[in-house]
XYZ file of C-alpha atoms in Angstrom:
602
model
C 1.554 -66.845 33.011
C 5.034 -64.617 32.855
C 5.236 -63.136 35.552
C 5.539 -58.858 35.725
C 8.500 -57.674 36.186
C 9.586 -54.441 37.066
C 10.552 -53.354 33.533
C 7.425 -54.715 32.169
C 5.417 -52.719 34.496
C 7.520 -49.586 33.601
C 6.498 -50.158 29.543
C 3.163 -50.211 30.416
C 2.498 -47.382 32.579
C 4.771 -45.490 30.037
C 2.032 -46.451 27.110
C -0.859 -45.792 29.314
C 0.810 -42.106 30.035
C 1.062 -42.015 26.209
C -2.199 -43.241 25.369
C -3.551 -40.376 27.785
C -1.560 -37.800 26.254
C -2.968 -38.720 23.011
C -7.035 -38.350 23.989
C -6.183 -34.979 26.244
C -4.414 -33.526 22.905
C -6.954 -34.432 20.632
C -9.463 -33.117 23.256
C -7.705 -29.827 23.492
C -7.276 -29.479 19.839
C -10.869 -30.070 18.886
C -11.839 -27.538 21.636
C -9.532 -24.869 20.732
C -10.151 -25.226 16.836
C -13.921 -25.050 17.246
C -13.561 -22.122 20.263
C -11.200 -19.654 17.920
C -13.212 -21.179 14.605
C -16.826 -19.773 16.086
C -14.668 -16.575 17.821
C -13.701 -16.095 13.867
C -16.769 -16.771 12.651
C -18.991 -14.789 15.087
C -16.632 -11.634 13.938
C -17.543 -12.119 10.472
C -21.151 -12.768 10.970
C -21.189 -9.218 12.964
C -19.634 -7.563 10.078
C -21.774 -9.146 7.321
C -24.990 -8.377 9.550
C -24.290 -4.984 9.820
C -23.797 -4.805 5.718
C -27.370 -6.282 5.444
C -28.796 -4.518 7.621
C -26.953 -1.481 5.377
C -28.122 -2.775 2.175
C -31.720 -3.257 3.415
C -31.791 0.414 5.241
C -30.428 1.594 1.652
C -33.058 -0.032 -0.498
C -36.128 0.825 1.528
C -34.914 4.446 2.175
C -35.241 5.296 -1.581
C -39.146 4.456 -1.230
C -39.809 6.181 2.348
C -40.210 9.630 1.521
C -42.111 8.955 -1.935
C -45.403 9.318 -0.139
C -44.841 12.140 1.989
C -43.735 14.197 -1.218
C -46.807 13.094 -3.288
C -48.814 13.880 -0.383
C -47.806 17.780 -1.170
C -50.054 17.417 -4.804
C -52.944 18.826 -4.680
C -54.237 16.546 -7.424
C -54.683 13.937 -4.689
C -56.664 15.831 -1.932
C -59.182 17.009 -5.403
C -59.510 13.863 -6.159
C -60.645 12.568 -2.381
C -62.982 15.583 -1.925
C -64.514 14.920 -5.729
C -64.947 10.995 -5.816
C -67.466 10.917 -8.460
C -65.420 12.663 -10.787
C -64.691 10.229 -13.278
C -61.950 12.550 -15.463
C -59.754 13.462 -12.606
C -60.149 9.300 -11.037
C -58.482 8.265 -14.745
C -56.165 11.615 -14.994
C -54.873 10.465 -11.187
C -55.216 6.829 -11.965
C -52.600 7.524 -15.131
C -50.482 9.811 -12.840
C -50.148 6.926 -10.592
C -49.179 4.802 -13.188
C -46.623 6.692 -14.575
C -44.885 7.536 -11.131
C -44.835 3.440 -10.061
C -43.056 3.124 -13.540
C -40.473 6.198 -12.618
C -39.914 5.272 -8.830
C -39.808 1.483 -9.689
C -42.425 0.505 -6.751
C -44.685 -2.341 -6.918
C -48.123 -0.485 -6.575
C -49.284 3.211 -5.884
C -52.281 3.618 -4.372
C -55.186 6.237 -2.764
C -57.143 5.716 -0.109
C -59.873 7.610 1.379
C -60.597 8.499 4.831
C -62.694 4.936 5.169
C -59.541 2.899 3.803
C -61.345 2.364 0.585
C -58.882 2.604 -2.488
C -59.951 5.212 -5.274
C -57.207 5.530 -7.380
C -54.252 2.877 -8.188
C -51.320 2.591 -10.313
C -52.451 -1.134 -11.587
C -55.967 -0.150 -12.205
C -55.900 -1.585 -15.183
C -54.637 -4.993 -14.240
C -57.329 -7.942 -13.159
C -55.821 -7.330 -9.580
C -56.363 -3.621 -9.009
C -56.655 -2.372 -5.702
C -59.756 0.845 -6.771
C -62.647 -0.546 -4.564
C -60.983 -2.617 -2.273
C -60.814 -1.920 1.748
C -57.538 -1.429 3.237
C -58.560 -0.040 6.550
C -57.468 -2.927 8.650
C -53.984 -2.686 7.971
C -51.711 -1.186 10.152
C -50.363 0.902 7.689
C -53.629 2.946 7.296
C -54.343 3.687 10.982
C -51.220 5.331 11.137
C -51.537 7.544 8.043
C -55.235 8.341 9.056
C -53.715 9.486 12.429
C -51.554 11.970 11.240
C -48.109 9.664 11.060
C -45.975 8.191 8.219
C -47.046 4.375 7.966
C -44.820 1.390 7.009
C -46.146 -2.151 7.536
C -44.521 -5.525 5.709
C -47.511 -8.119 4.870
C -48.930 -9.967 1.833
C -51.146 -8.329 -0.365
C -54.642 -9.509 -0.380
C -55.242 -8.829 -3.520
C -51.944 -9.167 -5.502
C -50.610 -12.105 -2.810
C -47.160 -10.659 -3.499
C -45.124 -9.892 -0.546
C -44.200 -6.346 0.144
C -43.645 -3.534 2.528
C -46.091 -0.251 2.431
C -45.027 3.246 3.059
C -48.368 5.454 3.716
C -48.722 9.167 4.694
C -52.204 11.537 5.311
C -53.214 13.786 2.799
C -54.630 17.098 3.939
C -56.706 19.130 3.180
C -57.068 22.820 5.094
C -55.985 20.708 8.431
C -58.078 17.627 7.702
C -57.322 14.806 6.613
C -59.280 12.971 3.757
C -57.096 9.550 3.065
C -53.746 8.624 2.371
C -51.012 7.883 -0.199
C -49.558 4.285 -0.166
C -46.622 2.965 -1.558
C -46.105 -0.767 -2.052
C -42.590 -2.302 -2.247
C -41.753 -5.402 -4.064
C -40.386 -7.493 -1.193
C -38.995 -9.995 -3.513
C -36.441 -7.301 -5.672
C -34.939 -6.895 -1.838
C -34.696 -10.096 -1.199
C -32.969 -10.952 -4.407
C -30.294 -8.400 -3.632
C -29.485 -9.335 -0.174
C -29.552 -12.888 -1.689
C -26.970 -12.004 -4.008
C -24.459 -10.314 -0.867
C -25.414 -13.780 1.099
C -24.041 -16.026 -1.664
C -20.919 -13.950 -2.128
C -20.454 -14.304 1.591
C -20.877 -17.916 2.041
C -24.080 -17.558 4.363
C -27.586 -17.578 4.541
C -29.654 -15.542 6.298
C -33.552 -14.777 6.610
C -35.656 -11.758 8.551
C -38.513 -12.161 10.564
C -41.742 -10.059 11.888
C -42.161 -9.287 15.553
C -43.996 -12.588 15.601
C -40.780 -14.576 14.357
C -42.349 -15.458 11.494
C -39.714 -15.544 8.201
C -40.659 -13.778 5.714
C -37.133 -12.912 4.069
C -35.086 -15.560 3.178
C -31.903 -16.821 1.121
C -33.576 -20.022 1.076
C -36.740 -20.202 -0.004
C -37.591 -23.256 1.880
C -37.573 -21.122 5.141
C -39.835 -18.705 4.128
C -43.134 -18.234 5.807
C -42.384 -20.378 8.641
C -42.579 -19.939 12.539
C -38.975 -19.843 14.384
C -41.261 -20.399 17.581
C -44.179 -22.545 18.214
C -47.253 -21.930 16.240
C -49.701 -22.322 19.393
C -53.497 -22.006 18.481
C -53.770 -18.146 20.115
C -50.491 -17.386 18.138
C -52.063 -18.945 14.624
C -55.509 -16.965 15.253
C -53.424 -13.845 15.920
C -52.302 -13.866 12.594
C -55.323 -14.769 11.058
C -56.887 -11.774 12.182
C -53.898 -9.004 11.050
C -54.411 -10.947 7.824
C -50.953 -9.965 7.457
C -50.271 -12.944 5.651
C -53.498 -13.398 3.542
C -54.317 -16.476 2.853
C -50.760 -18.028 2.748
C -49.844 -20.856 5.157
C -47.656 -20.554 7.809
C -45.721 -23.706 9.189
C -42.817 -23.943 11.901
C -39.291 -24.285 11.055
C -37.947 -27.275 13.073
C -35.193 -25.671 14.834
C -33.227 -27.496 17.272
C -32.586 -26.078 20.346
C -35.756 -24.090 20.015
C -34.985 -20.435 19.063
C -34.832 -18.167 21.776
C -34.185 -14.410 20.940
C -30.767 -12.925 21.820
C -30.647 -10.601 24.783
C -28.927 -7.457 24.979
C -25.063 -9.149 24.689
C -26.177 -10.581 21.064
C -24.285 -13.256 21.554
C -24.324 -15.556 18.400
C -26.605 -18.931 18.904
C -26.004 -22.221 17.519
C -29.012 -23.824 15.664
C -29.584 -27.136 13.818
C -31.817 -26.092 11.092
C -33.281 -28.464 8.525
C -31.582 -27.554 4.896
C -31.871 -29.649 1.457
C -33.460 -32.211 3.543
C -30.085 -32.275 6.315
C -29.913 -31.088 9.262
C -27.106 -28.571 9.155
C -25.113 -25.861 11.567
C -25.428 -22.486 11.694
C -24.564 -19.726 13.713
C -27.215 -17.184 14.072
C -26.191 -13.677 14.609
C -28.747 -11.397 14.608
C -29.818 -7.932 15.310
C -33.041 -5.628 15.443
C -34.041 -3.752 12.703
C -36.432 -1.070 14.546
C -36.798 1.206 11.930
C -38.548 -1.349 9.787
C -39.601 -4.054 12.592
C -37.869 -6.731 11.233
C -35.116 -8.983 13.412
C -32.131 -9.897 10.782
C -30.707 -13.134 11.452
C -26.890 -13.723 9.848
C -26.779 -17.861 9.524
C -23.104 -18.545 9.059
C -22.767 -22.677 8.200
C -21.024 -24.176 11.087
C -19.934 -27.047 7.999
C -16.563 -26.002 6.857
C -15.494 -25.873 10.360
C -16.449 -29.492 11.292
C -15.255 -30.632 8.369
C -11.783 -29.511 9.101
C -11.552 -30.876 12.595
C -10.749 -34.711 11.335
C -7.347 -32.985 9.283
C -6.825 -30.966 12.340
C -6.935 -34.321 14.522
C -4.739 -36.240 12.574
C -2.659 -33.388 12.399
C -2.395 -32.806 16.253
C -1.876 -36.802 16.478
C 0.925 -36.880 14.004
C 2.391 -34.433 15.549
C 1.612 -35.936 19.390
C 3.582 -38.849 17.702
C 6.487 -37.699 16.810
C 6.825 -35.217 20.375
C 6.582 -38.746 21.804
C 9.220 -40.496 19.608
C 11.530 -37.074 20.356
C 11.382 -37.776 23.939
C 12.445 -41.387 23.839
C 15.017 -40.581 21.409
C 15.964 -37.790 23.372
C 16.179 -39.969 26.415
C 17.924 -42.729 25.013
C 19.964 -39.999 23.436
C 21.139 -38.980 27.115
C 21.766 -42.419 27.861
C 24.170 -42.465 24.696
C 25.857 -39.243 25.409
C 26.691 -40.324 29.088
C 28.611 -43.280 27.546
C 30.670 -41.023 25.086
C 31.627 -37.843 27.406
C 34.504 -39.201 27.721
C 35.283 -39.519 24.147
C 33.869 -36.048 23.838
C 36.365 -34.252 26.178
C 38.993 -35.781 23.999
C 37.381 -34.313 21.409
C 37.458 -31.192 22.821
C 41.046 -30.721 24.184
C 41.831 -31.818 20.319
C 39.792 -29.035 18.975
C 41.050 -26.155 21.844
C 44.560 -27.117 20.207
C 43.815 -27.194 16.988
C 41.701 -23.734 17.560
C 44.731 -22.233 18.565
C 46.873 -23.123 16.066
C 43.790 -21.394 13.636
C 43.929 -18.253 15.685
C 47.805 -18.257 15.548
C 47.833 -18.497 11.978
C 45.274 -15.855 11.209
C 47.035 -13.286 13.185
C 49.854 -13.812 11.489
C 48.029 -13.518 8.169
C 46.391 -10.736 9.184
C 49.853 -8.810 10.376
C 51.171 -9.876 6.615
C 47.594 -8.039 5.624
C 48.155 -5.291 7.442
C 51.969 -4.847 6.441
C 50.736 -5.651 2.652
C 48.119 -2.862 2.576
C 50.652 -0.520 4.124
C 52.855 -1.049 1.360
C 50.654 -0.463 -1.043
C 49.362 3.070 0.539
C 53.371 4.120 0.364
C 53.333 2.784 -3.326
C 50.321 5.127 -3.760
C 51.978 8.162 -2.318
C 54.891 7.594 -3.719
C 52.956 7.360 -7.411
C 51.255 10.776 -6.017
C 54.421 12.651 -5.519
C 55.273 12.206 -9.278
C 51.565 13.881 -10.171
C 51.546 16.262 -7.572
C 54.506 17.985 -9.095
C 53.209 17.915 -12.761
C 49.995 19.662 -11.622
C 51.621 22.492 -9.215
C 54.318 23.260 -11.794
C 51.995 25.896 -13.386
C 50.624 27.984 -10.389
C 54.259 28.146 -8.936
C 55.676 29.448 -12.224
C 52.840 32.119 -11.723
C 53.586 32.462 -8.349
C 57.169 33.069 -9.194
C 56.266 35.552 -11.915
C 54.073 37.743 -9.524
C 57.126 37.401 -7.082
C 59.840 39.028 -9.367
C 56.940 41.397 -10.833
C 55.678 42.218 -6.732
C 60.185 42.923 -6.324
C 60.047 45.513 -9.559
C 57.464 46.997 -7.962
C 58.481 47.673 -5.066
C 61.472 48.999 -6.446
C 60.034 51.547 -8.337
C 57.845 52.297 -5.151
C 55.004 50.669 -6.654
C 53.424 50.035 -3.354
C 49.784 49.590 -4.791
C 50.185 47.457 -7.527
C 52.784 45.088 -5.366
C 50.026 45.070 -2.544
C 48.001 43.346 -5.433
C 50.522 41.187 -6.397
C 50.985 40.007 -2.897
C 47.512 39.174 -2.945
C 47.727 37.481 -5.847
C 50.313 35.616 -4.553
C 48.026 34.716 -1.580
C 45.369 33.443 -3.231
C 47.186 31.229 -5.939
C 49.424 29.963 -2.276
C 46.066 29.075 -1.190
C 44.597 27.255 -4.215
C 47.580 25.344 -4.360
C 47.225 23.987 -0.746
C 43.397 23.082 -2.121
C 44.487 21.604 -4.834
C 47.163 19.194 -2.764
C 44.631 18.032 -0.745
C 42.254 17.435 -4.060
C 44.781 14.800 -4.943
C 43.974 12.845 -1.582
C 40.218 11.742 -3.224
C 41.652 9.878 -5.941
C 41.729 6.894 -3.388
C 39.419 8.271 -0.483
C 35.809 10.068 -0.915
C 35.923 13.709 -0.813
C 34.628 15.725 2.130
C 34.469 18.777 0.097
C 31.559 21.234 0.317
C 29.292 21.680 -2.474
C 27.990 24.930 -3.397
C 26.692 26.932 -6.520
C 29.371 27.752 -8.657
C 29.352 30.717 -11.033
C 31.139 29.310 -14.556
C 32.284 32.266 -15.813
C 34.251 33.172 -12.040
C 35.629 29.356 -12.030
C 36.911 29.582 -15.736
C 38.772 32.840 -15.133
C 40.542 31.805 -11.518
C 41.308 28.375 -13.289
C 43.427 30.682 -16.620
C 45.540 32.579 -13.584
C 46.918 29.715 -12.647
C 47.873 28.724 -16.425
C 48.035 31.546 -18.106
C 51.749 32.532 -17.040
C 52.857 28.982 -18.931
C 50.007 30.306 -21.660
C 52.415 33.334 -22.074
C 55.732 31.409 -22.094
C 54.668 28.340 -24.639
C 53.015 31.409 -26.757
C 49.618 29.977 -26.660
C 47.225 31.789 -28.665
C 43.671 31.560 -26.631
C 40.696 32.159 -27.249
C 37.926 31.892 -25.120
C 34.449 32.270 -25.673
C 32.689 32.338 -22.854
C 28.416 33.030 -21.812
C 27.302 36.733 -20.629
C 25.146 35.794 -18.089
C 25.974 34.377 -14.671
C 25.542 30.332 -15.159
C 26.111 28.164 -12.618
C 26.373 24.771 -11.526
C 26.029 22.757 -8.291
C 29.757 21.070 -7.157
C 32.925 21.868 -5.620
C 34.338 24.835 -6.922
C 38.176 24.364 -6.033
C 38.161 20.845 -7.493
C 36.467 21.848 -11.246
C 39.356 24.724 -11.182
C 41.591 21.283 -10.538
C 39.758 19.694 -13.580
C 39.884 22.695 -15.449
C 44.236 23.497 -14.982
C 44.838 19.793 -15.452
C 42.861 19.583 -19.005
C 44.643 23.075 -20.162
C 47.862 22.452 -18.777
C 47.839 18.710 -20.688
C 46.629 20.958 -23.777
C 49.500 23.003 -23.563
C 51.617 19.752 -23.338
C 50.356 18.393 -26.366
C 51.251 21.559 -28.352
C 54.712 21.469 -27.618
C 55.844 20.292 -31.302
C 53.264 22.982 -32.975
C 54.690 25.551 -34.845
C 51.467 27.811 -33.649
C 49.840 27.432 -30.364
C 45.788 27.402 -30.058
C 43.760 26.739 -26.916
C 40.353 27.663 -27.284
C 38.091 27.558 -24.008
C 34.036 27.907 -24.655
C 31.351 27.309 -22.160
C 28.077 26.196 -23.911
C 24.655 26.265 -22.820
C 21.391 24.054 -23.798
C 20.008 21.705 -21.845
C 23.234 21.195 -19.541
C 26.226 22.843 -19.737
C 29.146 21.945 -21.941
C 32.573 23.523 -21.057
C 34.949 22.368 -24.458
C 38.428 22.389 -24.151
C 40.276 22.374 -27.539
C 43.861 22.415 -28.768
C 45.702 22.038 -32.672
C 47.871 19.490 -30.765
C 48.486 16.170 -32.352
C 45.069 14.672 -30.782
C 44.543 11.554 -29.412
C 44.624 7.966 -31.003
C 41.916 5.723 -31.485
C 43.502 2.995 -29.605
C 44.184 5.493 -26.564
C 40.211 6.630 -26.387
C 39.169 4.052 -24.411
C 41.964 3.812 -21.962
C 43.130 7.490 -21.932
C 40.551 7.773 -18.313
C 42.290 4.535 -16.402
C 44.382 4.975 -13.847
C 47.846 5.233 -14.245
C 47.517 5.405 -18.252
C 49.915 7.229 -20.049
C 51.035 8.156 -23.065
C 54.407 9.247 -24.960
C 52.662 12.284 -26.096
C 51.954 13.210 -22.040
C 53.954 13.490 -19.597
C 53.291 12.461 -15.738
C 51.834 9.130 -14.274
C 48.853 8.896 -15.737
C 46.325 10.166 -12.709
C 45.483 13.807 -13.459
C 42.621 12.488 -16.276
C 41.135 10.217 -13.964
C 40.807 12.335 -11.101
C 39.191 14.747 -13.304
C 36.688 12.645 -14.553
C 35.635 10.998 -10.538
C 35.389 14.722 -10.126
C 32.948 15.676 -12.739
C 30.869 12.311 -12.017
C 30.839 13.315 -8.566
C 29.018 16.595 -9.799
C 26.587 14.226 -11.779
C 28.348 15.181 -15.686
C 30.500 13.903 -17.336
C 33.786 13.779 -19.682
C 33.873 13.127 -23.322
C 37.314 13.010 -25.523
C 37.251 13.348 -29.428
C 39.109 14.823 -32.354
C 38.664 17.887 -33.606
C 37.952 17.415 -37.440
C 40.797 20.702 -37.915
C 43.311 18.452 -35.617
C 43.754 18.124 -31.851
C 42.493 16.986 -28.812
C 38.552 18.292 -27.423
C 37.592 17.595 -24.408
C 33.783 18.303 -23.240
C 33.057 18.981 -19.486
C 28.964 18.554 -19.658
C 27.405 19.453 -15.793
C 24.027 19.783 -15.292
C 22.488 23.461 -14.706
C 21.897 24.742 -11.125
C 18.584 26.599 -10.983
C 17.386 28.467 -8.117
C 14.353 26.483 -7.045
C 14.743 25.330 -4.247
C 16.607 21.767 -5.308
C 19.469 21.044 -7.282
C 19.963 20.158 -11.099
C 20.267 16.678 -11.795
């Protein structure tokens, strides 16, 4: 025999740790699936016992007040106080008939103040109840006392299984019988049925003397859930609530033992298809009708998921182990390279800062990059700047020399206007430099409704002194009523200068000058801008909105017809260029209307 050494002795208290580990996690696991599995379950059984007991207060309700309102015919108390008239026994015996057809009950029946039926709705049938004594059932004693009956037992004549509604019928304060109702006990148990099988459970419903008479399965039916002892079988012998059926005792293991007031769910073995199956048994009184309603929820699906769940928790108990170790012999492996690692390290600090070096000087040569290309920008700017404020200083300058004859003629008033003239167009042309800023950065203008009309005519005094020197003939067409649109208003005057003063440009060869200016309304609104210029090639129509785009026929660097148009988008339109069929450039400014309702066109 080897003898045990110390590292021997280590490996096998190390497997009997494991080995320990193993049974306590499968332990756990088993007892924590099957605790939160029944937690689950029991949650659902309360819900689907509540819908039973829902479905079944439904489906007897329709049938409850049937014989207090047929109690209200007099037909029935003439009939009790004239027995030996056979005309109105077959008139009430067809009434009968005809009402079990409409209300869909098993049997309708009259009884007399001895319990003695005298009319019936199946008095036709080999099993009618006319002549037979009905004064031992419960149902009776209460109707002959003044109360609405309801009892559930077998018929003794039809043997059918159903639950009676009864009520008195008076006459002048006394009562001479009652009217009884008989419901088919079997169309209610089909339909709960039916909600069992959809929710995967069983479930059956028992008297006050646990005895099933309701039942998914009809192997439960009309068996004891407690003992049948002799005092308890001769007790039901003498209600004859069950006729002459016979009653046996479901073998239920632990015996069944009613829930108290916590209704907490039980766990039953209960004999099924010849097995012995699970069930948790939720179940709840019924007091309205006497019943108890037990919710059996198969315990089966859970069990049978515990082996997976084992293997599962072992697997993964397995490989928890095999990390440690690893991790351990890991430790024992890293000890032996920390050196190598800290030479690692001081490699990777230098060659980190060498990185960080060279990306800040990238990101200076970024930096100095970008910078130069905001100058080349401006610079581009400058250029544009000057071919769009060439027009309102010319008028400036007019109104200047005009505002000096004035004055010199002592012409106060009409200078005064001039000077505010001059003002305004000073003003506009400050707006319009800073316009120029949201070709490359978004605006922060303010956007408010803009009358068309007002916009149109401020945009012509900034043109119309070059309109008068180029001896531009124009004619403008524009809408009577006030239109508007939601935008900027200084930057569409922008659009609307830059797209007449390129006009005016393109009519510089023409013998005769034409600028016509219409605003158009339909659906949107169209503002057209048209010249008898030379118009605008084919090739050029799809590039004549790019930045920086020119053209021999235009002077300037190419901007003003893109700003435009990131103007007009930014107002949700749009700009269209064509050919007139006459000659000459059109160009269509479409913006949606602005309409006073409380949001804005789109």
């Amino acid at each position: 025999m080897l003898p045990v050494t110390a590292k021997i002795r280590r490996k096998m208290l190390l497997a009997l740790l494991i080995a320990a580990g193993l049974f306590l996690t499968l332990r756990l696991t088993a007892w924590y699936h099957v605790h939160q599995g029944e937690k689950v379950l029991a949650q659902e059984s309360r819900q689907q016992l509540s819908q039973l007991i829902s479905l079944l207060d439904g489906l007897l309700s329709r049938f409850e007040t049937i014989p207090h309102v047929l109690s209200t015919n007099p037909t029935l108390a003439s009939a009790l106080l004239d027995q030996q008239n056979d005309q109105k026994r077959r008139e009430l015996n067809l009434y009968l008939e005809e009402l079990q057809h409409v209300t869909e009950a098993s049997d309708i029946y009259l009884v007399d103040a001895l319990g003695v039926a005298v009319a019936a709705s199946n008095w036709k049938q080999s099993i009618s109840f006319i002549g037979q004594d009905y004064s031992f059932r419960p149902y009776f004693i209460e109707a002959i006392s003044g109360r609405l009956g309801s009892y559930y037992a077998v018929g003794t004549s039809s043997d059918k299984r159903g639950f009676y509604f009864s009520y008195p019928i008076y006459d002048r304060g006394t009562i001479l019988g009652a009217i009884v109702v008989k419901v088919d006990i079997a169309d209610i148990e089909q339909q709960a049925t039916g909600i069992a099988e959809a929710g995967q459970y069983e479930y059956l419903i028992t008297d006050p003397d646990d005895i099933v008479f309701l039942s998914s399965r009809a192997e439960w039916r009309l068996s004891s859930l407690t003992p049948l002892t002799q005092s308890k079988r001769f007790a039901l012998n003498a209600s004859k609530r069950y006729a002459n059926r016979a009653i046996n005792e479901l073998l239920i293991r632990p015996p069944y033992s009613r829930a108290g007031k916590e209704q907490t769910p039980q766990r039953y073995q209960i004999p099924t298809d010849g097995k012995r199956l699970y069930y948790m048994d939720t179940e709840q009184e019924m007091a309205k009708a006497g019943w108890r309603v037990h919710v059996l929820s198969p315990m089966k699906p859970l069990h049978d998921e515990l082996p997976m769940l084992l293997l599962l928790a072992a697997s993964c108990y397995g490989l928890l182990v095999v990390g440690l170790l690893l991790h351990n012999e890991r430790k024992r492996s890293l000890a032996r390279m920390q050196q190598a690692r800290d030479q690692l390290e001081q490699r990777v600090r230098e060659r980190t800062r060498d990185l960080e070096a060279a990306n800040t000087k990238l990101k200076d040569t970024q930096d100095e990059l970008i910078q130069a290309a905001k100058l080349t920008v401006i610079g581009s700017l400058s250029a544009s700047i000057n071919h769009e404020l060439n027009q309102p200083l010319a008028a400036i300058r007019s109104y200047a020399q005009n505002t000096q004859t004035f004055l010199a003629r002592d012409m106060r008033e009409r200078a005064g206007d001039n000077i505010r003239i001059i003002v305004e167009l000073t003003d506009r042309l400050a707006e319009i430099v800073g316009q120029f800023k949201s070709f490359n950065r978004k605006s922060q203008g303010t956007d408010t409704a803009t009358d068309i009309g007002e916009c149109i005519r401020q945009a012509l005094t900034i043109v119309q002194p070059e309109i008068d020197k180029q001896g531009v003939e124009l004619k403008l067409a524009l809408p009577e009523q006030k239109i508007e649109v939601w935008g900027d208003k200084v930057r569409l005057q922008q659009v609307l200068v830059n797209l007449m003063s390129n006009a005016i440009v393109a009519m510089a060869q023409c013998p005769h000058k034409r600028l016509q200016l219409s605003a158009i309304v339909d659906e949107k609104l169209r503002i057209r801008i048209q010249d008898n210029g030379p118009g605008v090639r084919e090739s050029q129509m799809q590039k004549i909105f790019e930045p920086y785009y020119t053209t021999n026929e235009r002077q300037g660097l190419g901007l003003g017809l893109s700003i435009s148009q990131r103007i007009i988008e930014s107002m949700q339109g749009s700009i269209q260029v064509s050919n007139a069929d006459t000659g000459g450039a059109v160009f269509d400014i479409i913006l949606p209307l602005y309409r006073h309702e409380g949001s804005h066109a789109s």
